[in-house]
XYZ file of C-alpha atoms in Angstrom:
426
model
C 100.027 60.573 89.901
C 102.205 63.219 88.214
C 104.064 60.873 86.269
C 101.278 58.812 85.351
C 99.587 62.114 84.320
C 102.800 63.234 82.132
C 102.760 59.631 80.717
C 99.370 59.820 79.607
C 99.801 63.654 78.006
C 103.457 62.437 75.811
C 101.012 59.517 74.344
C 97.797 62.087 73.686
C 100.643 63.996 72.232
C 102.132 61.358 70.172
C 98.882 60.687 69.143
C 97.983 63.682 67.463
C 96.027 65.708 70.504
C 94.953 69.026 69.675
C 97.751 71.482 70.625
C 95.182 73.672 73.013
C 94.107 70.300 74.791
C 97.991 69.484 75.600
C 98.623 73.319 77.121
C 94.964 73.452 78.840
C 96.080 70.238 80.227
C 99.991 70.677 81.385
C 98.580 74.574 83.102
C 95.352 72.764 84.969
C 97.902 69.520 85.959
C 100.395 71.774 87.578
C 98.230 74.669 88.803
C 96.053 71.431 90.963
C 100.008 69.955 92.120
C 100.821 73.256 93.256
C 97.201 73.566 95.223
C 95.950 76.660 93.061
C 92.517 76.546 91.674
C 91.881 76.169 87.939
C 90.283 79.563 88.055
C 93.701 80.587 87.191
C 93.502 79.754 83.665
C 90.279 81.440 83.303
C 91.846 84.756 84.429
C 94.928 84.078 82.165
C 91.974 84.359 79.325
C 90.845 87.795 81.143
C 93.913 89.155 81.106
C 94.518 88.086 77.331
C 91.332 90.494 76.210
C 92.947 93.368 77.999
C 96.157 93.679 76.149
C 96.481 96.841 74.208
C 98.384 95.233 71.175
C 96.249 91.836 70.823
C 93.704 93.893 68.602
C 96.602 93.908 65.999
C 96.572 90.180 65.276
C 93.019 90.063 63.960
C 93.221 93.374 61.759
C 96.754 92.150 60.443
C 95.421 88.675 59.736
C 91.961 90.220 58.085
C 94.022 92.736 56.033
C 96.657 89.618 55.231
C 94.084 87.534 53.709
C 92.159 89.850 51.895
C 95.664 91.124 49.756
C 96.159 86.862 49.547
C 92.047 86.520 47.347
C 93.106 89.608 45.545
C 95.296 90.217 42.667
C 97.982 91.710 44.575
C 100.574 89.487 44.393
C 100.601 89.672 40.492
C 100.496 93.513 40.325
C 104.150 93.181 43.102
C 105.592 90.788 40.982
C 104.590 92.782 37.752
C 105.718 96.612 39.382
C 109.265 94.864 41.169
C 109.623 93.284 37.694
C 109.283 96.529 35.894
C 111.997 98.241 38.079
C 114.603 95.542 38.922
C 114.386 93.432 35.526
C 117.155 95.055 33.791
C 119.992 93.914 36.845
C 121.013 90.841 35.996
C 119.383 88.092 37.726
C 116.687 90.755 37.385
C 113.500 88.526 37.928
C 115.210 86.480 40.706
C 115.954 89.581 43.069
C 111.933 90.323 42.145
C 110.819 86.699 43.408
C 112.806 87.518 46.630
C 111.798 90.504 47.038
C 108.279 89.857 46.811
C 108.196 87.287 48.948
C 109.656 89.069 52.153
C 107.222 91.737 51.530
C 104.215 89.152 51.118
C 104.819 86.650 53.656
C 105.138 89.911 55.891
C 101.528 91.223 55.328
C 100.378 87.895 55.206
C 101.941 86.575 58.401
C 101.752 82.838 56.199
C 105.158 81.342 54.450
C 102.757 78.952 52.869
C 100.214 81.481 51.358
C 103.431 83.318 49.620
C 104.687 79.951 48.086
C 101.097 79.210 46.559
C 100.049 82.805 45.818
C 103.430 83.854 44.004
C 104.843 80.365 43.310
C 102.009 80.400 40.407
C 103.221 83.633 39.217
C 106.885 83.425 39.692
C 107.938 79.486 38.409
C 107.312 79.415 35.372
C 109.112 82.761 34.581
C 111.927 81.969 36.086
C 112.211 78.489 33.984
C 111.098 80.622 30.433
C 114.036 82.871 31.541
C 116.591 79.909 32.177
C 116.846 80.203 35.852
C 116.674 76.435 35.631
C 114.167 74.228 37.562
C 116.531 73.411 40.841
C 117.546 77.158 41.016
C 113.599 78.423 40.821
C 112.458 75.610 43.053
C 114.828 76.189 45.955
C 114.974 80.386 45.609
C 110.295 80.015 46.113
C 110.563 77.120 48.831
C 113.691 79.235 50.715
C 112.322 82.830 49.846
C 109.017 81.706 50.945
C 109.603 82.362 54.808
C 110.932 85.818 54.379
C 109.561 88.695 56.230
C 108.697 86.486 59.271
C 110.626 89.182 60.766
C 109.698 92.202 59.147
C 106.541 94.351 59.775
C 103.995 94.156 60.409
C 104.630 90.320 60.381
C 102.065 87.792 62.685
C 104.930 86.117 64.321
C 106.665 89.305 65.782
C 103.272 89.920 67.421
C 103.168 87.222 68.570
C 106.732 86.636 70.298
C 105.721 90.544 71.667
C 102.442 89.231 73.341
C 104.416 86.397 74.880
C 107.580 87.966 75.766
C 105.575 90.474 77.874
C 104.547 88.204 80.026
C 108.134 88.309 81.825
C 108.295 91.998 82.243
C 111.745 92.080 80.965
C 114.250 95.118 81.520
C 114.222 96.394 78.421
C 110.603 95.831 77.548
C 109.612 94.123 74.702
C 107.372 96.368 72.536
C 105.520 95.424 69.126
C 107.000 98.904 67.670
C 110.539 97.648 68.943
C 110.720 94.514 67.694
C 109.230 95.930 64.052
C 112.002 98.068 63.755
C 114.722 95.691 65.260
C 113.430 93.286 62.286
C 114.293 95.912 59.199
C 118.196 94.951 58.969
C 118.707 92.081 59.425
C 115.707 91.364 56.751
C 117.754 93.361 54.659
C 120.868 91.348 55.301
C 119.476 88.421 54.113
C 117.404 89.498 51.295
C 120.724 90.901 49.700
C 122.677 87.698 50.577
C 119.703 85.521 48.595
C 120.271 88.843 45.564
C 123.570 88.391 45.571
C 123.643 84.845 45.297
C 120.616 85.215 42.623
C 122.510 87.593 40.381
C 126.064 85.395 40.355
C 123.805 82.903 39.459
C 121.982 84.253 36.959
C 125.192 85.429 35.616
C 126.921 81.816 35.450
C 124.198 80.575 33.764
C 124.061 83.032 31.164
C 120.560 84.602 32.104
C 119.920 87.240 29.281
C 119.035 90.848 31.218
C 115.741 92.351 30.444
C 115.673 95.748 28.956
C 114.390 98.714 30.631
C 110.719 99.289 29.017
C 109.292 102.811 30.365
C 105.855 102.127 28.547
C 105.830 98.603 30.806
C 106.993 100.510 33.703
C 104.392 103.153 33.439
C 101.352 100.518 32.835
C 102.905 98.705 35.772
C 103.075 101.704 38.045
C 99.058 102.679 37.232
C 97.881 98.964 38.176
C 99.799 99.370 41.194
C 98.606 102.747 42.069
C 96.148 101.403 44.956
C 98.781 99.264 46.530
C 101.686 101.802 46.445
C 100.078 103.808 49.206
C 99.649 100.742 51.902
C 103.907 100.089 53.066
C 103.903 103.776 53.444
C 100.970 103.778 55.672
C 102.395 100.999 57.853
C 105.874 101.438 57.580
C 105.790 105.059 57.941
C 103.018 105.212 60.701
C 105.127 102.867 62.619
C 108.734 103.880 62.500
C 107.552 107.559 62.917
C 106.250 106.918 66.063
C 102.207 108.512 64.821
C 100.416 105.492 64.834
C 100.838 102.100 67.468
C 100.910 98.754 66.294
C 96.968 98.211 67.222
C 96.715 102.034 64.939
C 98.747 100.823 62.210
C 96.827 97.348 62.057
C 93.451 99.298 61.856
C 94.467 101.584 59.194
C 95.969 98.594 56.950
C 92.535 96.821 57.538
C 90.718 99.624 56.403
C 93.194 100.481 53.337
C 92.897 97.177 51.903
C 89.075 96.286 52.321
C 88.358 99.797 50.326
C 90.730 99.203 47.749
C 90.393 95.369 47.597
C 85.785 95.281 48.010
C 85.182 98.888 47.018
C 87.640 100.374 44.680
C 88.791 97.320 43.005
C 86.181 95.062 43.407
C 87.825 91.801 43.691
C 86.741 90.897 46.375
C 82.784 90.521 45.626
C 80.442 91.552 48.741
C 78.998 87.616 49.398
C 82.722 86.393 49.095
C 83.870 88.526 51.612
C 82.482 87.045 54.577
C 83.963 83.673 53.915
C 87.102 85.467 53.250
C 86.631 87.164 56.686
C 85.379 83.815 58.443
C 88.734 82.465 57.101
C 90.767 84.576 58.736
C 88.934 84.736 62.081
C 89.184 80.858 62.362
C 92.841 81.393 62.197
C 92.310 84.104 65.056
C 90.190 82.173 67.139
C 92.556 79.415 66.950
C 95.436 81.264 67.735
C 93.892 83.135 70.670
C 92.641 79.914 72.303
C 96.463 78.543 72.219
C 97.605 82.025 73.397
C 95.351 82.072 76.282
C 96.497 78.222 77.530
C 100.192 79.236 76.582
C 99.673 82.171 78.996
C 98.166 80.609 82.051
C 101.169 77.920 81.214
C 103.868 80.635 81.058
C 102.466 81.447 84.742
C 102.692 78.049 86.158
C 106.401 78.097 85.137
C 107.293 80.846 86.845
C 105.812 80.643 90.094
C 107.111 76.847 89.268
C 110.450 78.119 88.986
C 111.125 75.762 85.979
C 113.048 78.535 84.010
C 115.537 78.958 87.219
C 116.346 75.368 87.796
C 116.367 74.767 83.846
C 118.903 77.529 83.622
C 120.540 75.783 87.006
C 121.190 73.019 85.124
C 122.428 74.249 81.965
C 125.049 76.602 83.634
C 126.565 73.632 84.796
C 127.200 72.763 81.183
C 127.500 76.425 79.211
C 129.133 79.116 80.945
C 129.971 81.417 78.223
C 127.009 83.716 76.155
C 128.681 82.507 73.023
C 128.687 79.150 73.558
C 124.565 79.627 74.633
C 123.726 81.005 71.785
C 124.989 78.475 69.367
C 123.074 76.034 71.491
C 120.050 77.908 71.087
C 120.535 78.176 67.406
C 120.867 74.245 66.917
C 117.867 73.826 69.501
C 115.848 76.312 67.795
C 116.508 75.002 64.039
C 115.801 71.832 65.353
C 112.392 72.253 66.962
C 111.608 74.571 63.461
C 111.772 71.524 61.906
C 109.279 70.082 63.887
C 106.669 72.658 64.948
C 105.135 75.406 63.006
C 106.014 79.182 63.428
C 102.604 79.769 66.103
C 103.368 76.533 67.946
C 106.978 76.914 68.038
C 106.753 80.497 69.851
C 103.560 79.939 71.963
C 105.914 76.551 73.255
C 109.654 77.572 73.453
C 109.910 81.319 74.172
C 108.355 81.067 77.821
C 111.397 78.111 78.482
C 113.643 80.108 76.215
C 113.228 83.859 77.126
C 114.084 83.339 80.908
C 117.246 81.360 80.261
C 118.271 83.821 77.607
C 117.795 86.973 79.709
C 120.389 85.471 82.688
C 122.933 85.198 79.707
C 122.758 88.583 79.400
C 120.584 88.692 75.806
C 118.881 91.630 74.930
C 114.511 90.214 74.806
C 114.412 91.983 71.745
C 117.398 90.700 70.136
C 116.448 87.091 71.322
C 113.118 87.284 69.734
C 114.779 88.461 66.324
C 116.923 85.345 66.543
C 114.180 83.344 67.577
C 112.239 83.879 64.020
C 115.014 83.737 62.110
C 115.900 80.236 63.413
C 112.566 79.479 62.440
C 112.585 81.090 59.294
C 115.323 78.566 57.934
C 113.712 75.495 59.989
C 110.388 75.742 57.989
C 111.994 74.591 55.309
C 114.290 71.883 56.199
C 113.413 67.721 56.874
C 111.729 66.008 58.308
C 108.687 67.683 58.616
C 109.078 71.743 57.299
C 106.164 72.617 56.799
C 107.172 74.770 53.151
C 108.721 71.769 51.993
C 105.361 69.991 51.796
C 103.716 73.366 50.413
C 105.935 73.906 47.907
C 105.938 69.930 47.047
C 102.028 69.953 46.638
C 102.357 73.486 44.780
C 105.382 72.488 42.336
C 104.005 68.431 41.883
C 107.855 67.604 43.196
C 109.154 65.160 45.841
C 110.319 66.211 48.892
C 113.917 65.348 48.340
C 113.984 66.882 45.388
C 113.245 70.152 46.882
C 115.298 69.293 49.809
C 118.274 69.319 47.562
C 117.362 72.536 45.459
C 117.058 74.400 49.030
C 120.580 72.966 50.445
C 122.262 76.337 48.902
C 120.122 78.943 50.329
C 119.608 77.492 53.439
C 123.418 77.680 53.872
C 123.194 81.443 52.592
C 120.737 82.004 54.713
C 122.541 79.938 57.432
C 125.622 82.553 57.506
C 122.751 85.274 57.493
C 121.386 83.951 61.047
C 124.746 83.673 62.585
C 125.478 87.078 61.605
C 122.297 88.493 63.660
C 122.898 85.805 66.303
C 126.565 87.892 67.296
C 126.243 90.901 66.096
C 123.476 92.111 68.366
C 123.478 95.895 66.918
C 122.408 94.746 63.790
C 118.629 94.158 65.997
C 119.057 96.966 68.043
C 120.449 100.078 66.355
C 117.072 101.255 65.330
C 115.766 100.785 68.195
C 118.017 102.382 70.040
């Protein structure tokens, strides 16, 4: 019956079964083989509404897609522009640098490539970037800041990850500051590699124009305030995750609807029925995910999975460069939600008996994911930035090949050098 049952989910599956349906399934199938009432999903659900830092994902994701309908992105680009265009490879640092700090408040790789890719393309080809250099930096740069603050995905892996009661917890205000460095690392890696560029191919530096900068800085006034209010709230230690999410909601709805106003009053609620779909969605999986993370334990399917891979890896080392080819691997095929509602309850446990710091992991974890979104078969930026750009897949494929090694060497770097995760926190 079990195996008929399992059958019968792989070919709902393969078939293109709603995600929620396939975990509401596998939790109910396992909690009735193991004689417990499917109550216990219902109370996973209960439990799910009384978690201090879940009221962070819908103010995040409100205050994400409000910054996405505004004008926002063009005042970034215009204000990073006004500072960093005299470096050379000037405009190139800007496009990465506004895309970490975008697809952070935005929690969405594929909002950043649309919203800035309109914005940032054709400058970089009037400046003589050339098209396979601008095409790969947008598709690459597009899933920075999974892993910086107050990014969805970090949440997320937080809500998860707390499931196991690990020794150290795993805190939302941990993992935002074990995400700062190695963000940083490979932000200047991608710079780096921008500016040598931009120097081989002879891009002409911009000079520094203080009446620009000063036009730039007034249009920005509004949105100066809002990394400080996160950023500082956060790694202060004054406001919580669930505080810092409230007070970025706020922020942005008065400057966006009330100061700014553009965001018109009757748009807003189909701006803010956007962004709850995405909620609802999410929280539905969650709560499934959840009820399945509980089955698994008291299954003891983490023990006997790690059982059997002992028997195979002995050594930490050795672990994690398995996890890093299993991770980019499954990137490739699930989205960023998916991919961490799905793997970390497997992962986590196994990880933890290798002696891997939960907080570490879960960088690791997005950062692996960060550089699978983008890579074939089925990355999801690749088709984004395809639809975005009017290019074929394999042409974007190859204009990506150099910064996904870049940011390749950037992922093994956090993978073994743990500190780089956990000095902050610390």
């Amino acid at each position: 019956m079990i195996v008929l049952a399992a059958v019968a989910l792989l070919l709902l599956a393969a078939l293109g079964a709603p995600l929620y349906a396939l975990l509401a399934a596998v939790a109910l199938l396992g909690f009735h083989a193991a004689g417990q009432e499917g109550v216990a999903v219902a109370i996973e659900f209960y439990r799910l509404a009384d978690m201090p830092a879940l009221i962070a994902i819908p103010l995040f994701t409100l205050a994400g897609y409000l910054l996405a309908e505004s004008r926002a992105p063009q005042r970034l680009v215009r204000l990073s522009n006004a500072l960093l265009g005299w470096l050379p490879g000037g405009l190139a640092v800007v496009a990465v640098l506004a895309c970490a700090m975008f697809t952070a408040f935005t929690g969405a790789t594929g909002v950043t490539i649309v919203a800035l890719g309109a914005v940032l393309y054709p400058a970089l080809l009037q400046q003589n970037y050339g098209e396979k250099f601008s095409l790969g930096l947008l598709t690459s740069a597009g899933s920075l800041g999974l892993i910086l603050v107050p990014s969805m995905p970090l949440i997320l892996y937080g809500v998860v990850a707390q499931q196991f009661h690990t020794t150290p917890p795993v805190t939302i205000d941990a993992l935002f500051l074990a995400g700062v460095l190695p963000c940083l690392l490979m932000v200047a890696l991608l710079s780096f590699y921008s500016m040598w560029h931009a120097r081989r191919v002879g891009v002409r530096r911009e000079l520094v124009d203080g009446r620009e900068l000063r036009a730039a800085l007034r249009d920005a006034l509004w949105d100066l305030p809002l990394p400080f209010v996160i950023l500082g709230g956060i790694y202060s230690g004054r406001l919580a995750a669930s505080e810092a999410a409230a007070a970025t909601a706020l922020y942005v709805f008065v400057v966006t609807v009330l100061i700014r106003r553009e965001i018109p009053w009757r748009k807003l609620p189909l701006v803010a029925r956007e962004a709850m779909l995405l909620v609802g969605a999410l929280l539905i999986i969650l709560g499934f995910s959840l009820a399945l993370t509980n089955w698994l334990i008291d299954a003891e399917v983490p023990e006997q999975l790690f059982g059997a891979i002992q028997t195979h890896i002995t050594s930490r080392g050795a672990f994690l460069l398995v996890l890093n080819l299993f991770l980019l691997v499954f990137g490739m095929l699930l989205e960023g939600f998916p991919a961490i509602i799905i793997l970390v309850p497997l992962v986590l446990p196994v990880a933890l008996r290798y002696g891997i710091d939960p907080v570490h992991l879960g960088i690791l974890f997005l950062a692996n994911l960060q550089l699978g979104i983008f890579l074939p078969p089925v990355g999801m930026n690749l088709f984004i930035a395809s639809m975005r750009f009017g290019k074929p897949i394999m042409t974007l494929v190859r204009a990506s090949a150099p910064f996904f090694l870049i940011l390749l060497v950037a992922v093994l770097v956090i993978t073994y050098w743990p500190e780089l995760s956990l000095v902050l926190v610390r």
